Short mmCIF file of N, CA and C in Angstrom, two decimals:
data_model
loop_
_atom_site.label_atom_id
_atom_site.label_comp_id
_atom_site.label_asym_id
_atom_site.label_seq_id
_atom_site.Cartn_x
_atom_site.Cartn_y
_atom_site.Cartn_z
N UNK A 1 1.14 -1.27 0.29
CA UNK A 1 -0.19 -0.01 -0.20
C UNK A 1 0.85 1.46 -0.27
N UNK A 2 0.42 2.10 -0.57
CA UNK A 2 1.15 3.57 -0.83
C UNK A 2 0.19 4.92 0.31
N UNK A 3 1.17 5.07 0.75
CA UNK A 3 0.37 6.20 1.73
C UNK A 3 0.96 7.63 1.27
N UNK A 4 0.17 8.36 0.75
CA UNK A 4 0.35 9.79 0.52
C UNK A 4 0.10 10.48 2.22
N UNK A 5 1.20 10.72 3.18
CA UNK A 5 0.71 11.65 4.12
C UNK A 5 1.84 12.54 4.15
N UNK A 6 1.82 13.45 3.28
CA UNK A 6 3.57 13.77 3.38
C UNK A 6 3.28 14.96 4.59
N UNK A 7 4.40 16.01 5.36
CA UNK A 7 3.82 16.95 6.35
C UNK A 7 3.46 18.19 5.24
N UNK A 8 3.85 18.02 4.20
CA UNK A 8 2.96 19.22 3.87
C UNK A 8 1.33 19.19 3.03
N UNK A 9 0.99 17.48 3.09
CA UNK A 9 -0.31 17.06 3.12
C UNK A 9 -1.07 17.83 4.59
N UNK A 10 -0.26 17.06 5.33
CA UNK A 10 -1.22 17.35 6.96
C UNK A 10 -1.48 18.44 7.17
N UNK A 11 -0.19 19.45 6.93
CA UNK A 11 0.03 20.92 6.97
C UNK A 11 -2.00 21.46 6.50
N UNK A 12 -1.57 20.78 4.90
CA UNK A 12 -2.70 21.60 4.52
C UNK A 12 -4.04 20.63 4.43
N UNK A 13 -4.29 20.09 5.53
CA UNK A 13 -5.47 19.38 5.63
C UNK A 13 -6.38 18.29 4.83
N UNK A 14 -5.02 17.65 3.67
CA UNK A 14 -5.75 16.68 2.92
C UNK A 14 -5.93 15.16 3.80
N UNK A 15 -6.42 14.82 2.82
CA UNK A 15 -6.97 13.47 3.37
C UNK A 15 -5.50 12.50 3.23
N UNK A 16 -5.76 11.65 3.88
CA UNK A 16 -4.41 10.60 3.85
C UNK A 16 -4.74 9.60 2.58
N UNK A 17 -4.03 9.43 1.45
CA UNK A 17 -5.20 8.60 0.17
C UNK A 17 -3.88 6.91 0.77
N UNK A 18 -4.79 6.23 0.76
CA UNK A 18 -4.37 4.43 0.88
C UNK A 18 -4.71 4.16 -0.50
N UNK A 19 -3.79 3.64 -1.31
CA UNK A 19 -4.17 2.46 -2.60
C UNK A 19 -3.68 0.86 -2.23
N UNK A 20 -4.69 0.34 -2.60
CA UNK A 20 -4.42 -1.07 -2.42
C UNK A 20 -3.21 -1.43 -3.60
N UNK A 21 -2.44 -2.24 -3.43
CA UNK A 21 -1.32 -2.38 -4.45
C UNK A 21 -1.90 -3.17 -5.62
N UNK A 22 -2.78 -4.30 -5.12
CA UNK A 22 -3.63 -5.11 -5.93
C UNK A 22 -4.47 -4.40 -6.93
N UNK A 23 -5.74 -3.60 -6.39
CA UNK A 23 -6.49 -2.74 -6.71
C UNK A 23 -6.29 -1.90 -7.43
N UNK A 24 -5.07 -1.33 -7.46
CA UNK A 24 -4.81 0.16 -8.03
C UNK A 24 -3.09 0.03 -7.92
N UNK A 25 -2.74 -1.12 -8.91
CA UNK A 25 -1.08 -1.33 -9.20
C UNK A 25 -0.13 -0.74 -9.49
N UNK A 26 -0.82 0.53 -10.24
CA UNK A 26 0.19 1.83 -11.01
C UNK A 26 -0.38 3.25 -10.98
N UNK A 27 -0.25 3.99 -11.75
CA UNK A 27 -0.64 5.63 -11.68
C UNK A 27 -1.65 5.31 -12.15
N UNK A 28 -2.40 4.86 -13.09
CA UNK A 28 -3.30 4.99 -14.10
C UNK A 28 -4.41 5.01 -13.27
N UNK A 29 -4.38 4.26 -12.20
CA UNK A 29 -5.28 3.67 -11.13
C UNK A 29 -5.76 4.79 -10.65
N UNK A 30 -4.80 5.81 -9.64
CA UNK A 30 -4.53 6.62 -8.68
C UNK A 30 -5.10 8.30 -9.49
N UNK A 31 -6.78 7.67 -10.19
CA UNK A 31 -7.18 9.41 -10.26
C UNK A 31 -8.18 9.44 -9.82
N UNK A 32 -8.82 10.89 -9.72
CA UNK A 32 -9.50 11.07 -8.83
C UNK A 32 -11.05 11.63 -9.60
N UNK A 33 -11.24 11.02 -11.23
CA UNK A 33 -12.26 11.04 -11.94
C UNK A 33 -11.69 9.96 -12.94
N UNK A 34 -13.08 9.58 -13.50
CA UNK A 34 -12.66 8.85 -14.59
C UNK A 34 -11.91 9.12 -15.77
N UNK A 35 -10.96 8.27 -16.26
CA UNK A 35 -10.51 8.45 -17.03
C UNK A 35 -10.22 8.28 -18.89
N UNK A 36 -9.63 8.45 -19.49
CA UNK A 36 -10.00 7.31 -20.53
C UNK A 36 -8.98 6.22 -20.79
N UNK A 37 -7.35 6.58 -20.35
CA UNK A 37 -6.34 5.66 -20.10
C UNK A 37 -6.47 4.67 -18.89
N UNK A 38 -7.75 4.80 -17.83
CA UNK A 38 -7.58 4.49 -16.54
C UNK A 38 -7.98 2.85 -17.41
N UNK A 39 -7.38 1.51 -17.12
CA UNK A 39 -7.77 0.38 -16.82
C UNK A 39 -8.97 0.12 -16.97
N UNK A 40 -9.16 0.43 -16.33
CA UNK A 40 -11.13 0.13 -15.49
C UNK A 40 -11.49 0.66 -16.25
N UNK A 41 -11.85 2.20 -16.57
CA UNK A 41 -12.58 2.42 -17.47
C UNK A 41 -12.68 1.89 -19.23
N UNK A 42 -11.70 1.46 -19.42
CA UNK A 42 -11.05 0.78 -20.78
C UNK A 42 -12.09 -0.63 -20.46
N UNK A 43 -11.68 -1.32 -19.47
CA UNK A 43 -13.05 -2.67 -19.53
C UNK A 43 -13.94 -2.36 -19.67
N UNK A 44 -14.46 -1.51 -18.65
CA UNK A 44 -15.72 -1.02 -18.58
C UNK A 44 -16.60 -0.87 -19.72
N UNK A 45 -15.81 -0.12 -20.64
CA UNK A 45 -16.25 0.60 -21.98
C UNK A 45 -16.46 -0.78 -22.54
N UNK A 46 -15.34 -1.99 -22.78
CA UNK A 46 -15.39 -2.43 -23.89
C UNK A 46 -16.63 -3.68 -23.51
N UNK A 47 -16.86 -3.72 -22.50
CA UNK A 47 -18.33 -4.50 -22.03
C UNK A 47 -19.53 -4.42 -22.14
N UNK A 48 -19.64 -2.45 -22.10
CA UNK A 48 -20.40 -1.47 -22.23
C UNK A 48 -21.62 -1.58 -23.45
N UNK A 49 -23.19 -1.56 -23.35
CA UNK A 49 -23.78 -1.88 -23.93
C UNK A 49 -24.89 -3.01 -23.85
N UNK A 50 -25.89 -2.70 -23.52
CA UNK A 50 -27.20 -3.68 -23.44
C UNK A 50 -26.34 -4.53 -24.62
N UNK A 51 -26.25 -6.21 -24.35
CA UNK A 51 -26.61 -7.52 -25.15
C UNK A 51 -24.71 -7.58 -25.10
N UNK A 52 -24.13 -6.59 -25.03
CA UNK A 52 -22.62 -7.08 -25.29
C UNK A 52 -22.30 -7.95 -24.83
N UNK A 53 -22.25 -8.65 -23.48
CA UNK A 53 -21.84 -9.37 -22.51
C UNK A 53 -22.48 -10.84 -22.77
N UNK A 54 -23.60 -10.75 -23.70
CA UNK A 54 -23.82 -12.04 -23.88
C UNK A 54 -23.58 -12.36 -25.69
N UNK A 55 -23.16 -11.51 -26.30
CA UNK A 55 -22.28 -11.65 -27.69
C UNK A 55 -20.86 -12.29 -27.34
N UNK A 56 -20.52 -11.59 -26.53
CA UNK A 56 -18.75 -11.84 -25.88
C UNK A 56 -19.09 -13.03 -25.05
N UNK A 57 -19.99 -13.47 -24.72
CA UNK A 57 -20.17 -15.00 -24.15
C UNK A 57 -20.27 -16.41 -25.37
N UNK A 58 -21.02 -15.74 -26.09
CA UNK A 58 -21.07 -16.46 -27.59
C UNK A 58 -19.67 -16.21 -28.37
N UNK A 59 -19.29 -15.54 -28.10
CA UNK A 59 -17.65 -15.63 -29.25
C UNK A 59 -17.26 -16.49 -28.43
N UNK A 60 -16.75 -16.10 -27.09
CA UNK A 60 -15.96 -16.93 -26.90
C UNK A 60 -15.59 -18.02 -26.94
N UNK A 61 -16.49 -19.02 -27.79
CA UNK A 61 -16.39 -20.37 -28.04
C UNK A 61 -15.68 -20.80 -29.64
N UNK A 62 -15.42 -19.38 -30.08
CA UNK A 62 -15.01 -19.54 -31.64
C UNK A 62 -15.45 -18.86 -32.30
N UNK A 63 -15.29 -18.92 -33.54
CA UNK A 63 -16.14 -17.95 -35.03
C UNK A 63 -17.37 -18.40 -34.96
N UNK A 64 -18.15 -17.24 -35.20
CA UNK A 64 -19.57 -17.63 -35.42
C UNK A 64 -20.26 -16.80 -36.22
N UNK A 65 -20.96 -17.52 -37.02
CA UNK A 65 -21.62 -16.63 -38.42
C UNK A 65 -22.68 -15.87 -37.72
N UNK A 66 -22.72 -14.86 -37.92
CA UNK A 66 -24.01 -14.04 -38.00
C UNK A 66 -25.42 -14.55 -37.14
N UNK A 67 -25.86 -15.87 -38.76
CA UNK A 67 -26.91 -16.26 -38.28
C UNK A 67 -26.74 -17.40 -37.18
N UNK A 68 -25.48 -17.61 -36.86
CA UNK A 68 -25.22 -18.81 -35.48
C UNK A 68 -25.58 -17.92 -34.03
N UNK A 69 -25.16 -16.46 -34.49
CA UNK A 69 -25.20 -15.60 -33.23
C UNK A 69 -27.02 -14.90 -33.16
N UNK A 70 -27.52 -15.21 -34.09
CA UNK A 70 -29.13 -14.46 -33.87
C UNK A 70 -29.78 -15.87 -33.34
N UNK A 71 -29.15 -17.41 -33.44
CA UNK A 71 -30.22 -18.21 -32.96
C UNK A 71 -29.68 -18.50 -31.76
N UNK A 72 -28.54 -18.37 -31.55
CA UNK A 72 -28.35 -18.32 -30.00
C UNK A 72 -28.79 -17.19 -29.03
N UNK A 73 -29.05 -15.93 -29.81
CA UNK A 73 -29.78 -14.99 -28.60
C UNK A 73 -31.13 -14.47 -29.99
N UNK A 74 -31.75 -15.60 -29.72
CA UNK A 74 -33.35 -15.05 -30.42
C UNK A 74 -33.93 -14.13 -30.32
N UNK A 75 -33.99 -13.47 -29.08
CA UNK A 75 -34.44 -11.76 -28.69
C UNK A 75 -33.96 -10.98 -28.89
N UNK A 76 -32.53 -11.46 -29.37
CA UNK A 76 -31.71 -9.70 -29.88
C UNK A 76 -32.36 -9.58 -31.15
N UNK A 77 -32.31 -8.30 -31.20
CA UNK A 77 -32.72 -8.20 -32.98
C UNK A 77 -31.36 -7.79 -33.76
N UNK A 78 -31.90 -7.98 -35.01
CA UNK A 78 -30.77 -8.19 -35.85
C UNK A 78 -30.25 -6.66 -36.09
N UNK A 79 -30.82 -5.87 -35.83
CA UNK A 79 -29.96 -4.06 -35.99
C UNK A 79 -29.28 -4.05 -34.05
N UNK A 80 -29.49 -4.53 -33.39
CA UNK A 80 -29.33 -4.54 -32.04
C UNK A 80 -27.49 -5.01 -32.19
N UNK A 81 -27.84 -6.50 -32.47
CA UNK A 81 -26.64 -7.44 -33.02
C UNK A 81 -25.43 -6.62 -33.96
N UNK A 82 -26.07 -6.38 -34.94
CA UNK A 82 -25.17 -5.53 -35.91
C UNK A 82 -24.19 -4.21 -34.76
N UNK A 83 -25.18 -3.81 -34.17
CA UNK A 83 -24.37 -2.42 -34.05
C UNK A 83 -23.54 -3.27 -32.40
N UNK A 84 -23.68 -4.00 -32.17
CA UNK A 84 -22.88 -4.89 -30.72
C UNK A 84 -21.69 -5.47 -31.43
N UNK A 85 -21.59 -6.04 -32.91
CA UNK A 85 -20.82 -6.66 -33.06
C UNK A 85 -20.04 -5.53 -34.23
N UNK A 86 -20.51 -4.23 -34.86
CA UNK A 86 -19.86 -2.91 -35.06
C UNK A 86 -18.94 -2.50 -33.74
N UNK A 87 -19.71 -2.81 -32.75
CA UNK A 87 -18.83 -1.89 -31.90
C UNK A 87 -17.58 -2.61 -31.27
N UNK A 88 -17.66 -3.98 -31.23
CA UNK A 88 -16.52 -4.72 -30.71
C UNK A 88 -16.14 -4.93 -31.62
N UNK A 89 -15.99 -4.67 -32.84
CA UNK A 89 -14.59 -4.73 -34.44
C UNK A 89 -14.09 -3.06 -34.36
N UNK A 90 -14.98 -2.08 -34.21
CA UNK A 90 -14.36 -0.90 -33.94
C UNK A 90 -13.45 -0.63 -32.67
N UNK A 91 -13.90 -1.13 -31.74
CA UNK A 91 -12.79 -1.71 -30.47
C UNK A 91 -11.64 -2.48 -30.62
N UNK A 92 -11.68 -3.09 -31.93
CA UNK A 92 -10.75 -3.82 -32.22
C UNK A 92 -11.02 -4.98 -30.77
N UNK A 93 -12.12 -5.79 -30.49
CA UNK A 93 -12.02 -6.82 -29.61
C UNK A 93 -12.85 -7.94 -30.42
N UNK A 94 -13.23 -7.68 -31.26
CA UNK A 94 -13.91 -8.72 -32.57
C UNK A 94 -13.10 -8.46 -34.05
N UNK A 95 -13.26 -9.43 -34.76
CA UNK A 95 -12.64 -9.38 -36.02
C UNK A 95 -13.74 -9.77 -36.95
N UNK A 96 -14.16 -9.27 -38.18
CA UNK A 96 -15.69 -9.61 -38.96
C UNK A 96 -14.62 -10.56 -40.61
N UNK A 97 -15.05 -11.23 -40.57
CA UNK A 97 -14.33 -12.28 -41.46
C UNK A 97 -15.15 -12.59 -42.55
N UNK A 98 -15.09 -12.28 -44.16
CA UNK A 98 -15.70 -13.20 -45.35
C UNK A 98 -15.66 -14.13 -45.86
N UNK A 99 -16.71 -15.02 -45.79
CA UNK A 99 -16.50 -16.47 -45.69
C UNK A 99 -16.45 -16.73 -47.30
N UNK A 100 -15.45 -17.25 -47.87
CA UNK A 100 -15.85 -17.78 -49.46
C UNK A 100 -17.09 -18.49 -49.69
N UNK A 101 -17.20 -18.00 -51.06
CA UNK A 101 -18.61 -19.32 -51.94
C UNK A 101 -19.51 -18.16 -51.62
N UNK A 102 -21.02 -18.40 -52.19
CA UNK A 102 -22.25 -17.77 -52.32
C UNK A 102 -23.33 -18.56 -51.83
N UNK A 103 -24.37 -17.81 -51.55
CA UNK A 103 -24.09 -16.65 -51.13
C UNK A 103 -23.06 -16.16 -49.97
N UNK A 104 -22.75 -14.93 -50.05
CA UNK A 104 -21.51 -13.79 -49.37
C UNK A 104 -22.12 -14.23 -47.94
N UNK A 105 -21.04 -15.21 -46.77
CA UNK A 105 -21.31 -14.73 -45.32
C UNK A 105 -20.37 -14.15 -44.51
N UNK A 106 -20.61 -14.01 -43.22
CA UNK A 106 -19.83 -13.19 -42.65
C UNK A 106 -19.30 -14.18 -41.40
N UNK A 107 -18.38 -13.90 -40.78
CA UNK A 107 -18.30 -14.91 -39.52
C UNK A 107 -17.15 -13.82 -38.36
N UNK A 108 -17.69 -14.12 -37.08
CA UNK A 108 -17.24 -13.46 -36.02
C UNK A 108 -16.19 -13.65 -35.55
N UNK A 109 -14.96 -13.42 -35.08
CA UNK A 109 -14.44 -14.48 -33.86
C UNK A 109 -13.45 -13.01 -33.09
N UNK A 110 -13.28 -13.49 -32.02
CA UNK A 110 -12.89 -12.57 -30.87
C UNK A 110 -11.42 -12.57 -31.52
N UNK A 111 -10.37 -10.77 -30.87
CA UNK A 111 -9.46 -11.49 -31.09
C UNK A 111 -8.56 -11.24 -29.61
N UNK A 112 -6.94 -11.72 -29.75
CA UNK A 112 -6.82 -11.81 -28.70
C UNK A 112 -7.34 -10.74 -27.35
N UNK A 113 -7.13 -9.30 -27.24
CA UNK A 113 -7.79 -8.90 -26.70
C UNK A 113 -8.94 -8.95 -26.96
N UNK A 114 -9.77 -9.29 -27.16
CA UNK A 114 -11.13 -9.67 -26.94
C UNK A 114 -11.26 -10.78 -26.09
N UNK A 115 -10.47 -11.86 -26.38
CA UNK A 115 -10.55 -12.93 -25.72
C UNK A 115 -9.72 -12.54 -24.00
N UNK A 116 -9.11 -11.56 -23.67
CA UNK A 116 -8.49 -11.11 -22.56
C UNK A 116 -9.52 -10.97 -21.89
N UNK A 117 -10.73 -10.47 -21.66
CA UNK A 117 -12.40 -9.90 -21.23
C UNK A 117 -12.66 -11.48 -20.63
N UNK A 118 -12.56 -12.74 -21.01
CA UNK A 118 -13.42 -13.73 -20.68
C UNK A 118 -12.97 -13.51 -19.29
N UNK A 119 -11.55 -13.22 -18.48
CA UNK A 119 -11.70 -13.77 -16.52
C UNK A 119 -12.48 -12.34 -16.52
N UNK A 120 -12.75 -11.39 -16.56
CA UNK A 120 -13.51 -10.34 -16.20
C UNK A 120 -14.90 -10.86 -16.20
N UNK A 121 -15.55 -11.34 -16.95
CA UNK A 121 -16.47 -11.88 -17.24
C UNK A 121 -16.77 -12.92 -16.46
N UNK A 122 -16.21 -14.10 -16.25
CA UNK A 122 -16.34 -14.89 -15.32
C UNK A 122 -16.73 -14.09 -13.67
N UNK A 123 -15.11 -13.20 -13.62
CA UNK A 123 -15.49 -13.02 -11.94
C UNK A 123 -17.14 -11.77 -11.85
N UNK A 124 -17.38 -11.05 -12.93
CA UNK A 124 -18.81 -10.33 -13.11
C UNK A 124 -19.73 -11.41 -12.73
N UNK A 125 -19.70 -12.64 -12.91
CA UNK A 125 -20.51 -13.48 -13.24
C UNK A 125 -20.67 -13.69 -11.74
N UNK A 126 -19.64 -14.27 -11.44
CA UNK A 126 -19.43 -14.89 -9.71
C UNK A 126 -19.90 -14.01 -8.64
N UNK A 127 -19.39 -12.36 -9.13
CA UNK A 127 -19.95 -11.74 -7.82
C UNK A 127 -21.29 -11.06 -8.14
N UNK A 128 -21.79 -10.90 -9.06
CA UNK A 128 -22.96 -10.75 -9.42
C UNK A 128 -23.73 -12.02 -8.79
N UNK A 129 -23.35 -13.17 -8.53
CA UNK A 129 -24.06 -15.00 -8.00
C UNK A 129 -24.06 -14.40 -6.69
N UNK A 130 -22.76 -14.17 -5.97
CA UNK A 130 -23.11 -13.38 -4.45
C UNK A 130 -23.34 -12.38 -4.28
N UNK A 131 -23.90 -11.39 -5.02
CA UNK A 131 -24.53 -10.35 -4.51
C UNK A 131 -26.23 -10.54 -4.29
N UNK A 132 -26.16 -11.64 -5.58
CA UNK A 132 -28.10 -12.16 -5.54
C UNK A 132 -28.45 -12.96 -4.55
N UNK A 133 -27.11 -13.71 -3.77
CA UNK A 133 -27.35 -14.28 -2.47
C UNK A 133 -27.84 -13.93 -1.69
N UNK A 134 -26.56 -12.68 -1.29
CA UNK A 134 -26.76 -11.35 -0.42
C UNK A 134 -28.13 -10.94 -0.34
N UNK A 135 -28.63 -10.78 -1.19
CA UNK A 135 -29.78 -10.13 -1.72
C UNK A 135 -31.07 -10.51 -1.37
N UNK A 136 -31.10 -12.01 -1.52
CA UNK A 136 -32.13 -13.07 -0.76
C UNK A 136 -31.75 -13.34 0.28
N UNK A 137 -30.99 -13.58 1.14
CA UNK A 137 -30.66 -13.72 2.40
C UNK A 137 -31.14 -12.63 2.97
N UNK A 138 -30.87 -10.85 2.55
CA UNK A 138 -31.48 -9.74 3.40
C UNK A 138 -33.38 -10.31 3.32
N UNK A 139 -33.84 -10.17 1.93
CA UNK A 139 -34.94 -10.26 1.63
C UNK A 139 -35.79 -11.35 2.70
N UNK A 140 -34.91 -12.83 2.97
CA UNK A 140 -35.62 -13.77 3.93
C UNK A 140 -35.67 -13.28 5.24
N UNK A 141 -34.89 -12.25 6.02
CA UNK A 141 -34.67 -11.91 7.29
C UNK A 141 -35.87 -10.64 7.13
N UNK A 142 -35.86 -10.23 6.15
CA UNK A 142 -36.81 -9.13 6.26
C UNK A 142 -38.93 -9.12 5.81
#
């Protein structure tokens, strides 16, 4: 942990800052407001948008055609799927590949950067499950 409690800070009445070395391993995370180069903000932006996590989940297993994705997520509209795939390709988390043959077909797959999101999605699921369990426990008590 890092403590920023110099004599100058104490004299000025500044609060002592404590950073957890695992939670904030470098200066990019020691910001006082959201910054575009903060790794947490970058990760959150990567998974932002309704349906994005589900599209990522489907692509984690490998290349999928547009129709495969539509079949896996039947209530997701073609318009929103197109938008999410466009967002993922724009962020260089997925690539769009034209498949040979007629009629023309496309396939999408995650880039190495997109595959890096797997542990984040796993941890979000685990954390969400724990929160739901705690919420159910509180609801039973009240």
